[in-house]
Coordinates of C-alpha atoms and ligand atoms in Angstrom, one line a residue:
Chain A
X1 CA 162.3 157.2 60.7
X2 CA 159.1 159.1 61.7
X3 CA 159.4 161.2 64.4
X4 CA 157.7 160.3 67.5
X5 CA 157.2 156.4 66.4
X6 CA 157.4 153.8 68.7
X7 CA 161.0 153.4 69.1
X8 CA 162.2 149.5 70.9
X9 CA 165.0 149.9 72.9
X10 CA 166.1 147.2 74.7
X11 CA 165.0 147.4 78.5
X12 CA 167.9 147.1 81.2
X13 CA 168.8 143.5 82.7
X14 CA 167.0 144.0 86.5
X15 CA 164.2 145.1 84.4
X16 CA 164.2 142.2 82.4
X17 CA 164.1 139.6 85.4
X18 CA 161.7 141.3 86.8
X19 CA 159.4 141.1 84.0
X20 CA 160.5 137.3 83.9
X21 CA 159.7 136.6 87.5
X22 CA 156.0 138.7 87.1
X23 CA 155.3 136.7 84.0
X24 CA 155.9 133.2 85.9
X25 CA 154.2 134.1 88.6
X26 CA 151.2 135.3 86.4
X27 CA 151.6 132.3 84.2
X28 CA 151.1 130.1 87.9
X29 CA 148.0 131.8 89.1
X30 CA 146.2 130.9 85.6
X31 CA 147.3 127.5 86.5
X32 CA 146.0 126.9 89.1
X33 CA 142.7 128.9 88.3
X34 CA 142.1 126.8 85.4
X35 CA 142.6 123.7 87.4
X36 CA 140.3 124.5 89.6
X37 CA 137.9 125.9 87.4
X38 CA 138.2 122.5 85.4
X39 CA 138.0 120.7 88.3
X40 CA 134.8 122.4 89.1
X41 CA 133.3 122.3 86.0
X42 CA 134.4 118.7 85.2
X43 CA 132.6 117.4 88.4
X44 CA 129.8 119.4 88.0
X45 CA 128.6 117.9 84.4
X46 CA 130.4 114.7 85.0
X47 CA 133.4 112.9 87.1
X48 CA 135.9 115.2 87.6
X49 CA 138.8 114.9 85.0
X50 CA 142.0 116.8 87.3
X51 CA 142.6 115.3 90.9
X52 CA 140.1 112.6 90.3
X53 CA 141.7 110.9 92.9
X54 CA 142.6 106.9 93.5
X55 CA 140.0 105.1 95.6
X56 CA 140.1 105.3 99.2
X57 CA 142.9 103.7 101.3
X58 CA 140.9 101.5 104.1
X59 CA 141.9 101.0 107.5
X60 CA 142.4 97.0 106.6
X61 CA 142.7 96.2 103.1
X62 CA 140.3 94.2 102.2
X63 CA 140.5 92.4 98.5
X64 CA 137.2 91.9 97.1
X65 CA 139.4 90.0 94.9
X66 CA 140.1 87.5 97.0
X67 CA 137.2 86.8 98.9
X68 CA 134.6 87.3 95.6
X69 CA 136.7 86.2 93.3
X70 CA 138.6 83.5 94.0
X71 CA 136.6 82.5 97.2
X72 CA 133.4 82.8 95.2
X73 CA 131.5 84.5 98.2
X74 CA 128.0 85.6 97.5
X75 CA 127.8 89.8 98.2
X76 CA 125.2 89.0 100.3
X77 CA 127.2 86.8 102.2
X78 CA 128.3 89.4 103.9
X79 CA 126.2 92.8 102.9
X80 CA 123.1 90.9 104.2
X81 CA 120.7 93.8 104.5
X82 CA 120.9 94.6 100.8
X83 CA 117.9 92.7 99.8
X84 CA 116.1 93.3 103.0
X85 CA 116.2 97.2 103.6
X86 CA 117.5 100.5 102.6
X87 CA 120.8 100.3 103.2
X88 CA 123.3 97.3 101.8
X89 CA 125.2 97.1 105.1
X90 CA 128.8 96.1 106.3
X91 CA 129.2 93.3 108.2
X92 CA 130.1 93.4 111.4
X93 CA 133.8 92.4 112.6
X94 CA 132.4 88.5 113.7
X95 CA 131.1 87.7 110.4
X96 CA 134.6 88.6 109.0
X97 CA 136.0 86.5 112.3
X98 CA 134.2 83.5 111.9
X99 CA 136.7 82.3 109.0
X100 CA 139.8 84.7 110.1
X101 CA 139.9 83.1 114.0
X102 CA 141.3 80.1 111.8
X103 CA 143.0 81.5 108.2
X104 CA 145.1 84.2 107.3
X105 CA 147.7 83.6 110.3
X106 CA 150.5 85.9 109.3
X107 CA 149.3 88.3 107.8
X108 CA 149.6 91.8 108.7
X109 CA 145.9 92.9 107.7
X110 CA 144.1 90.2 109.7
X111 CA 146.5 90.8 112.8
X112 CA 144.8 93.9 112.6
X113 CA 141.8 92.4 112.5
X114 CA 142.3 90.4 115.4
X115 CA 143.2 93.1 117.6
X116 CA 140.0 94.9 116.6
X117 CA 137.9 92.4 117.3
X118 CA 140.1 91.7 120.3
X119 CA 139.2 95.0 121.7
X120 CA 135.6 94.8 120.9
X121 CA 135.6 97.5 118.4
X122 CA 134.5 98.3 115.1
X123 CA 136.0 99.3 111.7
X124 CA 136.2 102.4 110.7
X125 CA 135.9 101.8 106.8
X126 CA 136.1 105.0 104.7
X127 CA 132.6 105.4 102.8
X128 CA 133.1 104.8 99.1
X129 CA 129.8 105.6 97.8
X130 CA 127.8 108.4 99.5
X131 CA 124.2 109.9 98.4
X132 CA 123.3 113.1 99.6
X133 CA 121.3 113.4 102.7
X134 CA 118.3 115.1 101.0
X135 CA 118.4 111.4 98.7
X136 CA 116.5 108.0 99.7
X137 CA 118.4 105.3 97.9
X138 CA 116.5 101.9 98.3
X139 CA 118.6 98.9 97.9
X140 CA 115.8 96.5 98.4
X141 CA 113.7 97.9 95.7
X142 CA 116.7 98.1 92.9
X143 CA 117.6 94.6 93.3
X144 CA 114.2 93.2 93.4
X145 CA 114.0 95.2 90.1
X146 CA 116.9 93.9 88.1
X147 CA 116.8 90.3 89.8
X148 CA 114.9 87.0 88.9
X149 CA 114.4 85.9 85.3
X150 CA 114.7 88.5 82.9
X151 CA 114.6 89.0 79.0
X152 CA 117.2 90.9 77.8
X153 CA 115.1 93.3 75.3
X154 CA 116.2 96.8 73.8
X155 CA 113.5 99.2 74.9
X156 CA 111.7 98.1 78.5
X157 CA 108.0 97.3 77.4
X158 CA 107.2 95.4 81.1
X159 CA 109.2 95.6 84.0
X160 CA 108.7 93.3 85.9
X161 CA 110.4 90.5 83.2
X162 CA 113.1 92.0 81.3
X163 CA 116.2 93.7 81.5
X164 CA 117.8 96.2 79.1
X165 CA 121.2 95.5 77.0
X166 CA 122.8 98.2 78.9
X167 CA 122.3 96.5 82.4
X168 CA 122.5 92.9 81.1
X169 CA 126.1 94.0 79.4
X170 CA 127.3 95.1 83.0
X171 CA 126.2 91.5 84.4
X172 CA 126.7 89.4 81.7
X173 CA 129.3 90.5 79.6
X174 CA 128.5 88.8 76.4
X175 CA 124.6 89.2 77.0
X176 CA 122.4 89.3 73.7
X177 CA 119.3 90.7 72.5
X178 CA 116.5 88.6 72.9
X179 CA 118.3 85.8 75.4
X180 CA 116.9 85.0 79.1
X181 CA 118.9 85.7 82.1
X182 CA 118.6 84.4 85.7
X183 CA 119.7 86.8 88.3
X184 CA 120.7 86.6 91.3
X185 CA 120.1 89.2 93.9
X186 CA 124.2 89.5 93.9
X187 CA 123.9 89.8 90.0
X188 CA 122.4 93.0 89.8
X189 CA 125.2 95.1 92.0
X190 CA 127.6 95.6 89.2
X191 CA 124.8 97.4 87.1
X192 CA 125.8 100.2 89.9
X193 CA 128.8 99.7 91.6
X194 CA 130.7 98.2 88.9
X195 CA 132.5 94.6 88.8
X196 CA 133.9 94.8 92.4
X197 CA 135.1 91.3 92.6
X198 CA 137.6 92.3 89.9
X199 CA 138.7 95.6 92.1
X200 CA 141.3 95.2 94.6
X201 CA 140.3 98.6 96.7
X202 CA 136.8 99.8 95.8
X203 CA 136.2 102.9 93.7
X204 CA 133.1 104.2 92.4
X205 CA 132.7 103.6 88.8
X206 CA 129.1 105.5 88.2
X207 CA 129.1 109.2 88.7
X208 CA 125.6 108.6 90.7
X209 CA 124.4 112.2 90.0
X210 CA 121.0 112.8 89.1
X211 CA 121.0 112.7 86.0
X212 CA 122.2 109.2 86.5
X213 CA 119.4 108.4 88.1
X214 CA 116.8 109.9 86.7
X215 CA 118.2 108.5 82.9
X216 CA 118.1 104.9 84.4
X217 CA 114.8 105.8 85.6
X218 CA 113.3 107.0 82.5
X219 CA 114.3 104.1 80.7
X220 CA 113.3 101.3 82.7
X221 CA 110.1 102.5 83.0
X222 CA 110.6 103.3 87.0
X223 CA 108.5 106.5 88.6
X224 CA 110.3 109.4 88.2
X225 CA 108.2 111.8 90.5
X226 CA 110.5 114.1 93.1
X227 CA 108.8 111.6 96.1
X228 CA 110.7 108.7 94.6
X229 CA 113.6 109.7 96.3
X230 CA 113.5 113.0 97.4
X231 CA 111.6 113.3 100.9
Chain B
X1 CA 94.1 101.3 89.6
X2 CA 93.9 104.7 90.0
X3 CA 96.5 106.6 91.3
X4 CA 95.1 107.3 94.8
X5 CA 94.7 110.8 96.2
X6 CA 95.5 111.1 99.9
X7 CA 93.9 112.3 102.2
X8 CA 92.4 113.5 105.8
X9 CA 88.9 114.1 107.9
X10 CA 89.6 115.8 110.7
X11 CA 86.6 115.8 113.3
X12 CA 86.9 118.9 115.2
X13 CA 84.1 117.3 117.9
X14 CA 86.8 114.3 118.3
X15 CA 89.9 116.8 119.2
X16 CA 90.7 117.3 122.9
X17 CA 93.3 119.2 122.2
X18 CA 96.1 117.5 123.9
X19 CA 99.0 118.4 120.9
X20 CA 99.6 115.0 121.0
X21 CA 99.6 115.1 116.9
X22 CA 102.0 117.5 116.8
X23 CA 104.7 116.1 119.3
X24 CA 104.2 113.4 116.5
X25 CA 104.5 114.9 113.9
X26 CA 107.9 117.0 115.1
X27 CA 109.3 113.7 116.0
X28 CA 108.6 111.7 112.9
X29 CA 110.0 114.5 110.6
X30 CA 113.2 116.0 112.6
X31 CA 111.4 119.4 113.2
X32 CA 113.7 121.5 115.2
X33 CA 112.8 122.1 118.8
X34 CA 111.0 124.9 119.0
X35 CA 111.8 127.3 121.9
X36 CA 110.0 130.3 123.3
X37 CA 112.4 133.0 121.7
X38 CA 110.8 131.3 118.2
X39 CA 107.4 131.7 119.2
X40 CA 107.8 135.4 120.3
X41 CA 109.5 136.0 116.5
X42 CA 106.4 134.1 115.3
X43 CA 109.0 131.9 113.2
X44 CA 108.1 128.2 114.7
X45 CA 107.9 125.3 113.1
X46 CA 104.9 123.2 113.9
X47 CA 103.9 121.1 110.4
X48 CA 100.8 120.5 112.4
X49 CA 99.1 122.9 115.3
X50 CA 96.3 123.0 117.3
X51 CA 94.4 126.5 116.9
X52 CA 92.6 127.0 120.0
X53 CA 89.7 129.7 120.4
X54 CA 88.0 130.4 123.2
X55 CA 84.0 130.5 123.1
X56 CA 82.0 132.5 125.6
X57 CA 82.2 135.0 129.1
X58 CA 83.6 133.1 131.7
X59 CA 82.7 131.7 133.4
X60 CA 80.9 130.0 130.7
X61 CA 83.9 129.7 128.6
X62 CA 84.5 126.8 126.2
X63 CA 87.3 125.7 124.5
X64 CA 87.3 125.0 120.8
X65 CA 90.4 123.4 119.0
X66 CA 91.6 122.9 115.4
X67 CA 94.5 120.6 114.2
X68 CA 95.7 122.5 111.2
X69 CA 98.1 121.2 108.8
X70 CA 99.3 121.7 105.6
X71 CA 95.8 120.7 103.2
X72 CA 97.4 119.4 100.1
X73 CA 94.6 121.4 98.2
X74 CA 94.1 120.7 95.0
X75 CA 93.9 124.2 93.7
X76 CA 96.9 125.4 95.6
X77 CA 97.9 128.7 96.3
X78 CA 101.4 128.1 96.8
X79 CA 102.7 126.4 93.7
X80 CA 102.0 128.3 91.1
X81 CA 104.1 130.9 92.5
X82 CA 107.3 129.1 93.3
X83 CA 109.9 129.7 90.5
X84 CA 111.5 126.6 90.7
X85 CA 109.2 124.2 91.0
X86 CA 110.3 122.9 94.6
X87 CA 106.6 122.4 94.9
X88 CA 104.2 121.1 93.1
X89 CA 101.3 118.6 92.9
X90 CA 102.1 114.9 92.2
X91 CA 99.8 112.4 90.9
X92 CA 99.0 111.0 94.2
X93 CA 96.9 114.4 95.3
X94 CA 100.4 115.6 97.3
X95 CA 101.6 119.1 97.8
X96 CA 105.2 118.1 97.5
X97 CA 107.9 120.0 98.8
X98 CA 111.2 119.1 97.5
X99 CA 113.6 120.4 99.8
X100 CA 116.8 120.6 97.4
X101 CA 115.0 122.2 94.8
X102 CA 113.7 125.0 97.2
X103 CA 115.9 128.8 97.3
X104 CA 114.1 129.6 99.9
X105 CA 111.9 132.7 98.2
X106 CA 109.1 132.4 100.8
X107 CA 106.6 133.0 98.0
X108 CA 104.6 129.8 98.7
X109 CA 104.6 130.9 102.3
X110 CA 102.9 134.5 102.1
X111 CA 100.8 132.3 99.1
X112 CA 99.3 130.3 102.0
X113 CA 95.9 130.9 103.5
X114 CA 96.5 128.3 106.6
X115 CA 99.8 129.4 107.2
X116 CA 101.0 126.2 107.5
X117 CA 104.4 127.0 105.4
X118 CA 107.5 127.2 107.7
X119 CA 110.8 128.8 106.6
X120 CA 114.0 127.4 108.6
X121 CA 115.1 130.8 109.7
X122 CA 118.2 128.9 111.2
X123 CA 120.0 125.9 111.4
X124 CA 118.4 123.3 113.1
X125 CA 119.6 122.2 116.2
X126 CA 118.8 119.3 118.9
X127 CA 120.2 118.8 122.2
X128 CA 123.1 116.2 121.8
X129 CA 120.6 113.6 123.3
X130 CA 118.4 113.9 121.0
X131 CA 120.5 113.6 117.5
X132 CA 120.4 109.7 118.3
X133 CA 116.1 109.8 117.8
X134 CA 116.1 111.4 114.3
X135 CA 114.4 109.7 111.7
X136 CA 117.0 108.2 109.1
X137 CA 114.3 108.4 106.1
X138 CA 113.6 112.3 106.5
X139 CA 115.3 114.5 105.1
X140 CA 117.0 117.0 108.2
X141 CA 116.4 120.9 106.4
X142 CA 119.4 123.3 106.7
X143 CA 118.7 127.1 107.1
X144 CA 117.0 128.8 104.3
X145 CA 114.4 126.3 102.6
X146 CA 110.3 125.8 103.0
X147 CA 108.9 123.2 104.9
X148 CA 105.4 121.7 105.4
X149 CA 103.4 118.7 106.4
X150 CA 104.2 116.1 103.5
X151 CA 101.5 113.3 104.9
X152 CA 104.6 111.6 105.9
X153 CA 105.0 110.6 102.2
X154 CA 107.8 108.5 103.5
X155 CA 105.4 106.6 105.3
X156 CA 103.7 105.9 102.0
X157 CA 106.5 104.9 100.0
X158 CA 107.4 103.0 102.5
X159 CA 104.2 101.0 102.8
X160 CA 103.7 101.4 98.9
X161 CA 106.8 99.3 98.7
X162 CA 106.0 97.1 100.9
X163 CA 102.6 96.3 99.6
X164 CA 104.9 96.4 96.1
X165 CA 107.2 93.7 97.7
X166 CA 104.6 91.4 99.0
X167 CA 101.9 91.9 96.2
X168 CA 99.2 93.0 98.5
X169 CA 97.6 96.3 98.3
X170 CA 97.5 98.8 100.6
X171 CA 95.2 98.4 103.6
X172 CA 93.0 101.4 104.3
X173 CA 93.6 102.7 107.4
X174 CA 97.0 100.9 107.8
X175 CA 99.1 101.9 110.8
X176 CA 102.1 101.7 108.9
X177 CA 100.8 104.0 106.8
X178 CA 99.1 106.4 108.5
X179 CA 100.7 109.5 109.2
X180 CA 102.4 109.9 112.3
X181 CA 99.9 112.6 113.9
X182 CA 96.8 110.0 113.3
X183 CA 98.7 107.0 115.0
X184 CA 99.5 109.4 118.1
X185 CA 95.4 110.9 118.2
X186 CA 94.5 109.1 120.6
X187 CA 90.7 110.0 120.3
X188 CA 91.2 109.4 116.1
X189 CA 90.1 112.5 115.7
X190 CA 92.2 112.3 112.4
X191 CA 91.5 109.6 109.4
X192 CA 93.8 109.3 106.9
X193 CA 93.2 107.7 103.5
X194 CA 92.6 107.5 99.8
X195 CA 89.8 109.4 98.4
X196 CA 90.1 107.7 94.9
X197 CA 88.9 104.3 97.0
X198 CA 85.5 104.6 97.5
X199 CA 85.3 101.9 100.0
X200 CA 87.8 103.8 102.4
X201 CA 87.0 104.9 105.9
X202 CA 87.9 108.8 104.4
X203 CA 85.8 108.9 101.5
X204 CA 82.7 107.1 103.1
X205 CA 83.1 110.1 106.1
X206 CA 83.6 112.7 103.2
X207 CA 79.9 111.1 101.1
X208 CA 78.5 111.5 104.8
X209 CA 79.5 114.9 106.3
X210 CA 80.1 116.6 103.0
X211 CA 77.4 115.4 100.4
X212 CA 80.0 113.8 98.2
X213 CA 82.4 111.5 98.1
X214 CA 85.2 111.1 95.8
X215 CA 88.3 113.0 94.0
X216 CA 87.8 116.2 92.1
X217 CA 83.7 116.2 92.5
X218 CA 82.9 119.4 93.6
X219 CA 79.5 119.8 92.1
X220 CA 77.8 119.4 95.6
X221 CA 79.6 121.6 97.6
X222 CA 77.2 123.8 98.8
X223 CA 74.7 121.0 99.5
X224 CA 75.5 120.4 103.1
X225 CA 74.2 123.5 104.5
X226 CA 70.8 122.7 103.7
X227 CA 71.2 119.5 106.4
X228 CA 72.0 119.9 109.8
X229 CA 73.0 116.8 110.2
X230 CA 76.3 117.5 107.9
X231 CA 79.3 118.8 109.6
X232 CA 81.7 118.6 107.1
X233 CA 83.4 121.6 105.4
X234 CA 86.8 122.7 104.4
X235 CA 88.7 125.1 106.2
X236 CA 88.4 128.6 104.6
X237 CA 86.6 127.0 101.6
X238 CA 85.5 130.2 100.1
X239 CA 88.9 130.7 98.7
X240 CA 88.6 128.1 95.9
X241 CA 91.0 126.3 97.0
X242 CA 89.8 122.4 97.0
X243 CA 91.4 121.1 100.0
X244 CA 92.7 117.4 100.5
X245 CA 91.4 117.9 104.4
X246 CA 87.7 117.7 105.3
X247 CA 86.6 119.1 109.0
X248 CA 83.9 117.9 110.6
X249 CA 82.1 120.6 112.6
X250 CA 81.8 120.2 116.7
X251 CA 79.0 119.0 117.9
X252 CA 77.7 121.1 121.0
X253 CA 75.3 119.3 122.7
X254 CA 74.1 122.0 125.5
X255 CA 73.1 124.1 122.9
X256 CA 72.0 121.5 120.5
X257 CA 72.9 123.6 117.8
X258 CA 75.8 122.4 115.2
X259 CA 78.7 125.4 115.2
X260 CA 80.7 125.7 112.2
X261 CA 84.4 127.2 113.0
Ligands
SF4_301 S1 96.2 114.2 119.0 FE1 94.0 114.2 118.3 S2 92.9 114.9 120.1 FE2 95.0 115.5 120.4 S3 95.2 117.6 119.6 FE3 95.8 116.2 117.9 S4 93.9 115.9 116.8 FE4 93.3 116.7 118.8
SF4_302 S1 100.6 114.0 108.1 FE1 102.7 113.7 108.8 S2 103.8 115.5 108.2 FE2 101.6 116.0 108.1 S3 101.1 116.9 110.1 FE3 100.7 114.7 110.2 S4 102.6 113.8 111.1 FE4 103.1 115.9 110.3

């Protein structure tokens, strides 16, 4: 043995735990740092991947599955400012009361309903899809844009006729190269939102970043000065 | 068609000087109230202001006024220096400001000869009463960016998609599209329009007053001080820096003499 090597002796038992505990507790802090670093990060480039969380409980549930489809309603049925104005809208509590005063006796939801309208007051739905107050989303002007007849082509050459395979996919599922579509107005809301007849609470399925938008832009051929949205 | 390129005359013999504009102005684009303590810092925010100067002794004083507001030049001072291109000239002859781009450097600011720059020093605020009667398509600025007359480029969109929507073009002189301080002059002291159009009320004023008409045709500037009878000129125009804005001199008529300011 050479003098004045490192020599292991095994360290005493309280020692040992205490090392133990420090080590978990060391081992919990990176944890959670790299959580939230990924968390960060994640959302930052793209949807976050760690507490993504589920879509957003409503104060009445209210199945798009039921009333798109299986009822067949139009989404301007009731979000009737979509193709008008800026914003899509939520109908007011009489719209939904003008069938509920006769169906759905029974059930819990549309008691509560009831009682809302009842009391002259208004939903308080929890917003699923928020842009950023410094951003001026137009529906009017996107819908206009993917609606009417429309070619389905690879590679927008005129816009105001055709339709890329990416978008057509998203309303048409089997949609080919080359074919002709006819859109309705309530057609062209999946390209952003996603098939919500099929979701039973909605969630947002595009990230709706900029880079979102601006790629979108850029391909259909759509301005893609700051003014467009940013003012 | 050409892109346009906005613009404004200004006639300086037309302007009373009743702020009118710029109670417009601060209402169409949720501008903070300003209060005395932010005048005595010199920090307000006024996109538009009247300048006013005061001619002569008294009592033989006269009052002179100038609406100044930011003049979308077309060699500007301001965005060459900003590091991230949170403004910058677009292809309709704006100085944009893009308010999430901004850091908040103040560069552009001590870049600007007219001062019309404004840095949000602090958050904004309105009386409760007031939150109600902000406009939903402006953007409200927190504390720390730059902001400056945009021509109420929300009014354009707005009336570009319109026109867009109806497949009409846009009307010159268009109330829905004319900024907010030219609907409130009440003495239209302020036109707003397209250069690019030659057949608009703004570039027919600008051929008058100025000698020449049109976008980017300088080649005449010094003509007009050979004729009396032209009163226009841009505001500090020795700088180079091609102003969207023309002014049109006051006319004083007990002097007979044209006075340029
Ligand atoms: S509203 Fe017209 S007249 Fe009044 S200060 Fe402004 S520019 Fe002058
Ligand atoms: S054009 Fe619009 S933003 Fe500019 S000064 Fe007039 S009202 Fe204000």
């Amino acid at each position: 043995m050479i003098p004045g090597d490192f020599q292991f002796s095994k360290p005493p038992k309280n020692k040992l735990i205490l090392l133990g505990v420090l080590g978990s507790i060391g081992f919990i802090v990176f944890a959670v740092i790299a959580l939230i670093a990924t968390f960060h990060i994640s959302s930052w480039i793209d949807k976050p991947i760690v507490f993504a969380g589920e879509a957003p409980d409503q104060p009445i549930e209210f199945p798009h599955t039921i009333h798109v489809q299986e009822l067949g309603l139009d989404c301007t049925f009731c979000h009737t400012n979509v193709t008008k104005g800026a914003s899509a809208s939520i109908p007011a509590v009489n719209l939904c009361m003008s069938c509920h005063t006769q169906l759905g006796d029974g059930s819990t939801e549309i008691e509560k309903l009831r009682e809302i309208h009842a009391k002259k007051d208004v939903i308080q739905w929890t917003r699923v899809h928020r842009m950023p107050d410094h951003v001026r989303f137009i529906h009017e002007a996107h819908v206009k844009r993917f609606s009417g007849t429309r070619l389905v082509v690879e590679k927008i050459t005129d816009s105001t006729n055709q339709i890329r395979l990416t978008e057509a996919k998203t309303i048409k599922a089997g949609a080919k190269i080359g074919e002709t579509l006819d859109i309705a107005a309530s057609g062209t809301c999946s390209i952003c939102h996603g098939d919500v007849s099929k979701m039973h609470k909605v969630e947002q399925v595009r990230t709706l970043k900029m880079s979102d938008c601006v790629d979108c832009h850029r391909e259909n051929d759509a301005p893609t000065d700051c003014t467009t949205c940013h003012y | 068609m050409a892109n346009p390129s906005w613009g404004m005359v200004i006639d300086n013999d037309k302007c009373t000087g009743c702020n009118a504009c710029v109670i417009a102005c601060q209402s169409e684009n949720n501008i903070p109230i300003n209060e005395e303590d932010h005048f005595t810092q010199r920090r307000p925010i006024q996109w538009i202001r009247i300048e006013r100067y005061w001619e002569g002794e008294f009592p033989n004083v006269k009052a002179r006024f100038i609406p100044v507001l930011c003049q979308h030049c077309a060699d500007a001072p301001c965005e060459p220096v900003c590091p991230v291109y949170a403004t910058y000239h677009n292809d309709q002859g704006l100085n944009v400001q893009v308010y999430n781009r901004c850091i908040g450097t103040r560069f552009c600011a001590n870049g600007c000869p007219y001062q019309v720059r404004h840095f949000n020093f602090w958050e904004p605020e309105w009386p409760d009463s007031l939150e109600n009667q902000l406009n939903p398509d402006v953007t409200v600025r927190t504390r720390g960016i730059m902001e400056k007359c945009t021509f109420c480029v929300q009014r354009i969109q707005r009336t570009k998609r319109e026109s867009e929507k109806n497949n009409t073009s846009i009307k010159d002189g268009d109330r829905q599209l004319n900024p907010a301080c030219v609907n409130g002059c009440a003495t239209d002291a302020l036109v707003f329009g397209d250069f690019n159009n030659p057949e608009s009320k703004v570039s027919k004023m600008k051929k008058k007053e100025l000698g020449h008409g049109g976008h980017g045709d300088h080649s005449d500037h010094d003509g007009h001080k050979e004729h009396d009878e032209k009163r226009g000129y841009h505001l500090l125009e020795e700088y180079g820096t091609h102003p969207s804005v023309v002014y049109l001199k006051k006319v004083d008529y007990e002097s007979k003499t044209v006075e340029k300011h």
